[in-house]
GROMACS .gro file of C-alpha atoms in nm:
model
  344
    1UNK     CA    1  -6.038  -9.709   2.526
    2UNK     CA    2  -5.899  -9.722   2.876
    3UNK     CA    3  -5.791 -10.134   2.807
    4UNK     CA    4  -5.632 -10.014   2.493
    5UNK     CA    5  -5.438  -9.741   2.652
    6UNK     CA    6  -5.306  -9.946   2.966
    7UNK     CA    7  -5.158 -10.206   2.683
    8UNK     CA    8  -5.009 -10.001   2.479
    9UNK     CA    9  -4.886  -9.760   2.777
   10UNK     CA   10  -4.504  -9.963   2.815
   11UNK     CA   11  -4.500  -9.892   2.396
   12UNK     CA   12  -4.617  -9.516   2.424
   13UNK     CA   13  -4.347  -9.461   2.660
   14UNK     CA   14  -4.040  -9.692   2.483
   15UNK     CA   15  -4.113  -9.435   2.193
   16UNK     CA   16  -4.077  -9.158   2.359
   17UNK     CA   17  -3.759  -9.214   2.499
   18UNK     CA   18  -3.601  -9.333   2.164
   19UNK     CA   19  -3.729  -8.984   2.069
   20UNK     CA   20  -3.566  -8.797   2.378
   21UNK     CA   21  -3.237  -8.988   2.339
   22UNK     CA   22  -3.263  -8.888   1.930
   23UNK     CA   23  -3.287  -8.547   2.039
   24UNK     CA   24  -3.024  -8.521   2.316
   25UNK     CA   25  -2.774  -8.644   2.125
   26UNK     CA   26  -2.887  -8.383   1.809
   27UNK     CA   27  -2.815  -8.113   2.041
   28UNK     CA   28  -2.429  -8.265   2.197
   29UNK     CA   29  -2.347  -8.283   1.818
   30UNK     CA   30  -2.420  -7.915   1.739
   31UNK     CA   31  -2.260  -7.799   2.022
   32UNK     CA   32  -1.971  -8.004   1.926
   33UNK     CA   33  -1.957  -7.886   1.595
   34UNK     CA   34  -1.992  -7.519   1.747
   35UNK     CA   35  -1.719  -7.572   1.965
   36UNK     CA   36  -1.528  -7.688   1.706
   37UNK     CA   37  -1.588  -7.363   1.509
   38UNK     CA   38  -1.512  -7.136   1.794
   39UNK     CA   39  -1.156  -7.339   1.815
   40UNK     CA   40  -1.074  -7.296   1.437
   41UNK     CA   41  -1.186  -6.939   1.401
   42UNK     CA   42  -0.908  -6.830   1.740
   43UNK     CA   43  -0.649  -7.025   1.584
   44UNK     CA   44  -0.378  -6.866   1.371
   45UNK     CA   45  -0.325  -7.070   1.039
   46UNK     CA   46  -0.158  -7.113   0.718
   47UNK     CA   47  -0.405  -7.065   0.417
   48UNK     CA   48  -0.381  -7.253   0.137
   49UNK     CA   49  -0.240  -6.932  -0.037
   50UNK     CA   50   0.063  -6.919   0.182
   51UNK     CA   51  -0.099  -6.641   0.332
   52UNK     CA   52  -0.144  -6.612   0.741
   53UNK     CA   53  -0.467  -6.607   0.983
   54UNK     CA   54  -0.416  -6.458   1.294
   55UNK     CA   55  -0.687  -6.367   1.511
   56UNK     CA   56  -0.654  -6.048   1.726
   57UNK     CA   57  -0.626  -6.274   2.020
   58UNK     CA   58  -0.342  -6.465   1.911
   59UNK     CA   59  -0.155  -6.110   1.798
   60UNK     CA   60  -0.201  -5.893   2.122
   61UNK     CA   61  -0.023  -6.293   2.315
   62UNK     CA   62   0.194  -6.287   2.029
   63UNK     CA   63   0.286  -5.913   2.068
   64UNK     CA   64   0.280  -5.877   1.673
   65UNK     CA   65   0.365  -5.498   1.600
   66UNK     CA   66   0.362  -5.320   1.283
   67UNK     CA   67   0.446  -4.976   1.080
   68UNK     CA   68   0.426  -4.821   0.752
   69UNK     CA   69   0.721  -4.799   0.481
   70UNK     CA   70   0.942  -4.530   0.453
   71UNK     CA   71   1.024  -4.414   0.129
   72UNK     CA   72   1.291  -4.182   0.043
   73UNK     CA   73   1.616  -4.171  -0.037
   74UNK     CA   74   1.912  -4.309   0.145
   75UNK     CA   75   2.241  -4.337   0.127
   76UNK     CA   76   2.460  -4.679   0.017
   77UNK     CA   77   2.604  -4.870   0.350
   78UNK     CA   78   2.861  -5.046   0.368
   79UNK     CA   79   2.859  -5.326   0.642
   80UNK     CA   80   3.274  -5.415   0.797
   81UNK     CA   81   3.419  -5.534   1.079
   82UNK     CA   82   3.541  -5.348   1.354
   83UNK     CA   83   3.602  -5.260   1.732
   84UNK     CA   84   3.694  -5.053   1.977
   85UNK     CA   85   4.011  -4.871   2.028
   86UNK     CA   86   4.169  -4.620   2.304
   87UNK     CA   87   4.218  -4.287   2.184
   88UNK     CA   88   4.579  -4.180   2.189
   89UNK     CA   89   4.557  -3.888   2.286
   90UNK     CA   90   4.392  -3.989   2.611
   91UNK     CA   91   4.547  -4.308   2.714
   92UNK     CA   92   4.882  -4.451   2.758
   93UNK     CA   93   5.037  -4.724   2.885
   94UNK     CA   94   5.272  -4.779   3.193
   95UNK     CA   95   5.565  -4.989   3.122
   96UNK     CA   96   5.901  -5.066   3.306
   97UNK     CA   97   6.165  -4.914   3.179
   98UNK     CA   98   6.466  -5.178   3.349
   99UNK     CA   99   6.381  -5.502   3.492
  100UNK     CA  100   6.342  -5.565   3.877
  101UNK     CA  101   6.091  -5.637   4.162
  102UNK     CA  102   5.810  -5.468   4.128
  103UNK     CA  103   5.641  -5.285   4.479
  104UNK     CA  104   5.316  -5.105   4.569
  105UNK     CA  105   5.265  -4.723   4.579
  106UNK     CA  106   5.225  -4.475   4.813
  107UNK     CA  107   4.870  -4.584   4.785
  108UNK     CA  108   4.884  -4.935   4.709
  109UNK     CA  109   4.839  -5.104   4.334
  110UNK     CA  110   4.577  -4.937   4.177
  111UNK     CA  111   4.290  -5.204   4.091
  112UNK     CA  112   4.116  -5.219   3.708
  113UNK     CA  113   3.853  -4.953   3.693
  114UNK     CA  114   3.991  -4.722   3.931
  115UNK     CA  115   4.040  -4.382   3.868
  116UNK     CA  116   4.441  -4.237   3.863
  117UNK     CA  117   4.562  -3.878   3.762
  118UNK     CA  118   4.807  -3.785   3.562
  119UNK     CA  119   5.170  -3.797   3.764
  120UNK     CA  120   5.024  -4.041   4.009
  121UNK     CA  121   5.254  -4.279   4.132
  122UNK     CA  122   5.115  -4.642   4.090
  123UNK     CA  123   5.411  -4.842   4.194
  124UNK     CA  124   5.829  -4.877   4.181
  125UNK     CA  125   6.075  -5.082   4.012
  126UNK     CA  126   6.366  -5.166   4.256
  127UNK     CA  127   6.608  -5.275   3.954
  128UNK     CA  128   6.754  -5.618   4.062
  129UNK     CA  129   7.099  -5.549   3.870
  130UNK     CA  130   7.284  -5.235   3.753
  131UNK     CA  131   7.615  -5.183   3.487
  132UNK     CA  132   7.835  -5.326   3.739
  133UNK     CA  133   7.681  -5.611   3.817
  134UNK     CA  134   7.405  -5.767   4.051
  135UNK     CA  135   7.221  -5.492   4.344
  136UNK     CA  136   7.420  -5.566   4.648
  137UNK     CA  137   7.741  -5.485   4.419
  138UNK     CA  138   7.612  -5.210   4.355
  139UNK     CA  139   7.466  -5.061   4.708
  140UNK     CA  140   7.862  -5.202   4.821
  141UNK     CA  141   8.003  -4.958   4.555
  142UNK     CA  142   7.783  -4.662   4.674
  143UNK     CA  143   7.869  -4.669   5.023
  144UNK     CA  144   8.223  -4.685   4.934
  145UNK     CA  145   8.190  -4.398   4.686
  146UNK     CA  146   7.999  -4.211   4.962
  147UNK     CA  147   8.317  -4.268   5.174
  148UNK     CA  148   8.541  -4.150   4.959
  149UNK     CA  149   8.283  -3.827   4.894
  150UNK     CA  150   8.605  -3.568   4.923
  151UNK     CA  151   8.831  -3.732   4.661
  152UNK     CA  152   8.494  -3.925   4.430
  153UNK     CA  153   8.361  -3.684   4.169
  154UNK     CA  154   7.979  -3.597   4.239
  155UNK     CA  155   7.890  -3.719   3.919
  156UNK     CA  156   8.046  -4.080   3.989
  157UNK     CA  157   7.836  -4.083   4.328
  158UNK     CA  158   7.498  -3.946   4.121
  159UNK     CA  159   7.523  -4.249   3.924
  160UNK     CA  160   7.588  -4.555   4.141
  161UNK     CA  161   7.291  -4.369   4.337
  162UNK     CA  162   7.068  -4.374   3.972
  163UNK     CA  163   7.186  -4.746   3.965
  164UNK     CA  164   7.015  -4.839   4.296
  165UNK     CA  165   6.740  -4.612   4.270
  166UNK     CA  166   6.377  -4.754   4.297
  167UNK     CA  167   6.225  -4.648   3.938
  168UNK     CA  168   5.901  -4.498   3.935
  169UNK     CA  169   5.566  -4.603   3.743
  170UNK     CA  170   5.372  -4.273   3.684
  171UNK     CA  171   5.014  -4.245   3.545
  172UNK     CA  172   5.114  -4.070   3.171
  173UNK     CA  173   4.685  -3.939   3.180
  174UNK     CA  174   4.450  -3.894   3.367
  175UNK     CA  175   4.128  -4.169   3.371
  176UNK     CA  176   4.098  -4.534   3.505
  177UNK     CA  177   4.304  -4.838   3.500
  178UNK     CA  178   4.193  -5.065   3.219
  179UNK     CA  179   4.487  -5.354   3.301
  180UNK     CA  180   4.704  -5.438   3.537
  181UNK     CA  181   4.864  -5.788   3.527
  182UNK     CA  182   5.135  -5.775   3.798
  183UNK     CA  183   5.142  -5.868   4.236
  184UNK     CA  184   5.337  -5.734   4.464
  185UNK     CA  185   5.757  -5.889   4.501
  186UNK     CA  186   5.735  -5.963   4.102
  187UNK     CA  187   6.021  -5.955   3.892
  188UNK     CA  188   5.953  -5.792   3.547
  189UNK     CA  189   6.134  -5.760   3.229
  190UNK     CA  190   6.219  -5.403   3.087
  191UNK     CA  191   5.974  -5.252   2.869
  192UNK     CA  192   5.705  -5.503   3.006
  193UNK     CA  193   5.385  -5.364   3.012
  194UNK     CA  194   5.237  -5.301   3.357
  195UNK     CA  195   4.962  -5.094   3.383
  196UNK     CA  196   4.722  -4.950   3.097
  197UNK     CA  197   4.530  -4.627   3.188
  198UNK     CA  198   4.227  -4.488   2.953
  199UNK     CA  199   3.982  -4.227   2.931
  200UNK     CA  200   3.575  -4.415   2.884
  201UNK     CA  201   3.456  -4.118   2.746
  202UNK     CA  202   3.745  -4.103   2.480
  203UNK     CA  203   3.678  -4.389   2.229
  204UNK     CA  204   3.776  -4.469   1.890
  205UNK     CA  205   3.598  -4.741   1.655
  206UNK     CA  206   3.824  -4.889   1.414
  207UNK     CA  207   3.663  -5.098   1.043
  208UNK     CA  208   3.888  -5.232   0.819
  209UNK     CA  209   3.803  -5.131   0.437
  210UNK     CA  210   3.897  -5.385   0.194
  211UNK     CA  211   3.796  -5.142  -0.089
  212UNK     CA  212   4.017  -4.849  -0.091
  213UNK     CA  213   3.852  -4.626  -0.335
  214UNK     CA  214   3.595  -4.597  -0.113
  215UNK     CA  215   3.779  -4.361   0.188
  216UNK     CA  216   3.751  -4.024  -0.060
  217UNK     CA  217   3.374  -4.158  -0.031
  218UNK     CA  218   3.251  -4.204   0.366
  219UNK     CA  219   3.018  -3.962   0.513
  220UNK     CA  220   2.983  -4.098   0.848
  221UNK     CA  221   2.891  -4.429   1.025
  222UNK     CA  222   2.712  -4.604   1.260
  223UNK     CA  223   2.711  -4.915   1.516
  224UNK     CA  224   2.463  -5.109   1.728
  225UNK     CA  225   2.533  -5.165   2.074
  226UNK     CA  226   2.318  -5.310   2.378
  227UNK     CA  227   2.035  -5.249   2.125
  228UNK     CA  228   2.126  -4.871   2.035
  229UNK     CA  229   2.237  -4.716   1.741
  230UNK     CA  230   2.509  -4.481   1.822
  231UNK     CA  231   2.656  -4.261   1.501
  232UNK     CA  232   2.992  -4.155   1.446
  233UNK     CA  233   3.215  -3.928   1.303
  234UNK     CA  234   3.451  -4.000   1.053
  235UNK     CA  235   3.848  -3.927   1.119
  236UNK     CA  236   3.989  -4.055   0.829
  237UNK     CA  237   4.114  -4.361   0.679
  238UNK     CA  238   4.506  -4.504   0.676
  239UNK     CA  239   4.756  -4.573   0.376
  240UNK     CA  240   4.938  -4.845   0.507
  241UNK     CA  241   4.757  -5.207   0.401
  242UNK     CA  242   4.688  -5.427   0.749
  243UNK     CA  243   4.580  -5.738   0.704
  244UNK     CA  244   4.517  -5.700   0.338
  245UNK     CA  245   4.273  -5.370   0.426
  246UNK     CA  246   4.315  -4.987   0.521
  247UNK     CA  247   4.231  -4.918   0.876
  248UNK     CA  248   3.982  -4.662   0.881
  249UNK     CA  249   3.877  -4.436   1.259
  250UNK     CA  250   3.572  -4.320   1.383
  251UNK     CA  251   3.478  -4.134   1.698
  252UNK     CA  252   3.181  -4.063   1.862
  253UNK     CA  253   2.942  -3.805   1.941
  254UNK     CA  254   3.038  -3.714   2.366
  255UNK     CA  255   3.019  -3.953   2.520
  256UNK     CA  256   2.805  -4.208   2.335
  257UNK     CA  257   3.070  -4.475   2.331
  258UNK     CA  258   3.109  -4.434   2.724
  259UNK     CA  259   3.061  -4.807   2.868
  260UNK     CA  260   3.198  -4.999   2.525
  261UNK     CA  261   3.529  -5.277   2.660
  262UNK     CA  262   3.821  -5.160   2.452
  263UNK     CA  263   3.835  -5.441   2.173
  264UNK     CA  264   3.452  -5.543   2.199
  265UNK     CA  265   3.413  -5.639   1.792
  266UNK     CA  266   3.159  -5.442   1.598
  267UNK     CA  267   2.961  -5.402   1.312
  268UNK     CA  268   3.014  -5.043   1.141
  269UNK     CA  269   2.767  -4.976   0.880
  270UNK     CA  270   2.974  -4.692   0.718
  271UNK     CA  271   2.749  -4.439   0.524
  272UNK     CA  272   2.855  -4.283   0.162
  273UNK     CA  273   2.778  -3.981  -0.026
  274UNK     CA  274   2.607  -4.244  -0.259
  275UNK     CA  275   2.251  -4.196  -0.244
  276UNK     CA  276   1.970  -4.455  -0.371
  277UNK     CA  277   1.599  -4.473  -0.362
  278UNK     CA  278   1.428  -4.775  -0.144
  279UNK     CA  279   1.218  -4.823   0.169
  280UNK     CA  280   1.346  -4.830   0.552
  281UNK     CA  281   1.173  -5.064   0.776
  282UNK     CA  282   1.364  -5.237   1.055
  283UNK     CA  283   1.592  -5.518   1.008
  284UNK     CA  284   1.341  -5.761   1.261
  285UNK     CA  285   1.101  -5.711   1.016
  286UNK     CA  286   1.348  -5.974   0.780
  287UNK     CA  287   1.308  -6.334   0.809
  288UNK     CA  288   1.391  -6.642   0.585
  289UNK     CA  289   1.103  -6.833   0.399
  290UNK     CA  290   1.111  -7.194   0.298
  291UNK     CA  291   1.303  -7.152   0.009
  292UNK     CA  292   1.560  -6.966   0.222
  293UNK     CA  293   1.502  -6.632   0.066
  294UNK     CA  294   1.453  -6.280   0.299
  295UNK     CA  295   1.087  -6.165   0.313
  296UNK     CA  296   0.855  -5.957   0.521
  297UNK     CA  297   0.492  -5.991   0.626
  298UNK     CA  298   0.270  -5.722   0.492
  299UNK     CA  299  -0.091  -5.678   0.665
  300UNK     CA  300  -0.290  -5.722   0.397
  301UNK     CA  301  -0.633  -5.681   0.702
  302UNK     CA  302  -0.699  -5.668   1.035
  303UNK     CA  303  -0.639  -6.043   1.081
  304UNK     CA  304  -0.465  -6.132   0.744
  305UNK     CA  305  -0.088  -6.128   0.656
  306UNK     CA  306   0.099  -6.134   0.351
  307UNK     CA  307   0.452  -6.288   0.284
  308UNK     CA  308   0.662  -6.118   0.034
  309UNK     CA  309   0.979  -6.152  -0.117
  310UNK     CA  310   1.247  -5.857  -0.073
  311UNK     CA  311   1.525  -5.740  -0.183
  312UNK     CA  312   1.790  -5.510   0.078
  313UNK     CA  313   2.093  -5.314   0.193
  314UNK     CA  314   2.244  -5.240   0.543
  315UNK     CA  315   2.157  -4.904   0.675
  316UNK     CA  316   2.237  -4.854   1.019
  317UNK     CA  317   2.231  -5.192   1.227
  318UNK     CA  318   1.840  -5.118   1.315
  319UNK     CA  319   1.724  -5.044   0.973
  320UNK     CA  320   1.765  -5.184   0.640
  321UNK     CA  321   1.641  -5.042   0.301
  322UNK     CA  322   1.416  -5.247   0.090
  323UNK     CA  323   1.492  -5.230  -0.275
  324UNK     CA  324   1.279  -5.408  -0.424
  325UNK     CA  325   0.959  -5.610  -0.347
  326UNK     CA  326   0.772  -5.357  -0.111
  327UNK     CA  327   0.519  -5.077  -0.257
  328UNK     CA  328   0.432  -4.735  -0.051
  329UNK     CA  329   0.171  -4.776   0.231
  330UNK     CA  330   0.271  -5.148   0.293
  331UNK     CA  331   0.239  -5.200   0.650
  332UNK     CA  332   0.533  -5.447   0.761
  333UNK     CA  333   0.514  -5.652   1.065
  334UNK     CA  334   0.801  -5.508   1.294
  335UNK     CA  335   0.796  -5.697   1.570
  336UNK     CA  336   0.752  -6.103   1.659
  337UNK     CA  337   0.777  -6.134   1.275
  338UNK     CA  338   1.032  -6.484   1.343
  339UNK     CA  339   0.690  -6.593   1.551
  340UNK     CA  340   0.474  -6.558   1.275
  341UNK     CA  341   0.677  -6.680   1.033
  342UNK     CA  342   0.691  -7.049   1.186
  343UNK     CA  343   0.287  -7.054   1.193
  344UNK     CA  344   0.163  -7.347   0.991
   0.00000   0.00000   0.00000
């Protein structure tokens, strides 16, 4: 037994390495194949349904956010262009009323964005020629009417005076100075326009209506700004056609426009008595499939999403109304929805 065992000892041994080496590599194969697993069960996918997989991992790094439907009843938008206007009533503009070289005020040129009241003096117009001719013909003929005071009507010698006379450029409100496009020693052209003064917390939006059956219609508006919807009021609408549409003005609620540039361009999404039924859910929630039509992703579970094709209508710049294509209780994805929709 013992000469038996010491020959076939290298063979024992050869065979139980083969054996070892079998199992080994059993056991890197399963744990490759579980890794494997882990990897495709944390990674969002496309199912063969069109439907999308996305672990809770991948939605808290993805910052996917979502809310119920609305349902209800809201009224028909209209979406035009438009921008921002001064108000009349509380701005004006400065403008020379005869040409000549422009000087400082008592204080100096006011700068854009400062604040003037109404009757300041922001600068003088020293008018380079009067009815007679150029200015030193004219300061020659008021010295010699000033010599002649005892024989020279005083009405002659008030206006060579008026002719001379350094004209001056008064604020016509009070608020800031929105332009000023002159330097000091310039020569400007009557009714040039030299300073512009407004009020920032007196604001008009103006949309041009190409319909204009629609004005007896309008029960308000609104616009998105700097990611805020602001509402407004409406004033009315105009008669006169402007570039083949009726102006129509809107003001806001205090001082909500306060910060908007004069002439910024705008969307108004102008509101009308019509009412329809539909669901609100925000306009991020809208993205394009591959057939380039608008749908939203409905969580149909926890980690399961739903594509569906919709049908809408502007509502306020932040919201839409769906018309068709979503049911009540639908949750919508809200936010990252343009992430999610590229998952493949």
């Amino acid at each position: 037994m013992i000469i038996f065992i010491t020959l076939f000892k290298p063979i024992l041994i050869a065979a139980a390495l083969f054996f070892f080496s079998l199992s080994y590599a059993g056991s890197d194969h399963g744990d490759e194949k579980n890794s494997s697993g882990a990897l495709s069960v944390d990674t969002p996918k496309r199912q063969a349904n069109g439907n999308l997989f996305i672990p809770k991992l991948a939605q808290r790094q993805l910052k996917v956010e979502t809310e119920l439907t609305q349902e209800g009843d809201f009224p028909k938008t209209l979406d035009l262009a438009g921008k921002v206007m001064m108000d009349p009533n509380y701005g004006g503009k400065v403008q020379a009323i005869v040409a000549g070289r422009i000087t400082p005020g008592p204080k100096g040129f006011p700068l854009p964005g400062q604040s003037v009241t109404k009757g300041d003096v922001l600068a003088y117009v020293t008018p380079e020629a009067g009815p007679s001719g150029t200015r030193s013909l004219a300061e020659s003929r008021l010295k010699r009417l000033r010599e002649l005071s005892d024989t020279v009507p005083r009405k002659t010698i008030e206006e060579a005076q008026a002719a001379v006379a350094n004209e001056e450029l008064r604020a016509p409100v009070s608020g800031i100075i929105s332009t000023m496009g002159i330097v000091s020693g310039q020569v400007v052209e009557a009714r040039q326009l030299i300073f512009e003064v407004v009020n920032p917390s007196r604001l008009l939006v103006e949309a041009l209506a190409y319909d204009g059956t629609m004005l007896k219609n309008i029960s308000g508006g609104f616009i998105e700004y700097s990611g805020k919807t602001i509402e407004l009021q409406y004033l009315g609408g105009g008669q006169s056609m402007r570039e083949l549409a009726l102006p129509i003005t809107f003001s806001g609620k205090n001082d909500d426009l306060l910060g908007i540039p004069i002439g910024q361009p705008l969307r108004v999404f102008v509101s009308t008595e019509t009412k329809y039924k539909g669901f609100k859910i925000p306009f991020s929630a809208i993205v394009k499939n591959g057939a380039n039509q608008n749908i939203v992703w409905i969580k149909k579970s926890p980690e399961e999403f739903e594509p569906k094709v919709v049908l809408y209508e502007p509502l306020d710049g932040k919201y839409v109304v769906v018309t068709s294509g979503l049911s009540a209780q639908d949750r919508v994805v809200s936010s990252a929805a343009s992430l999610i929709n590229q998952i493949r």
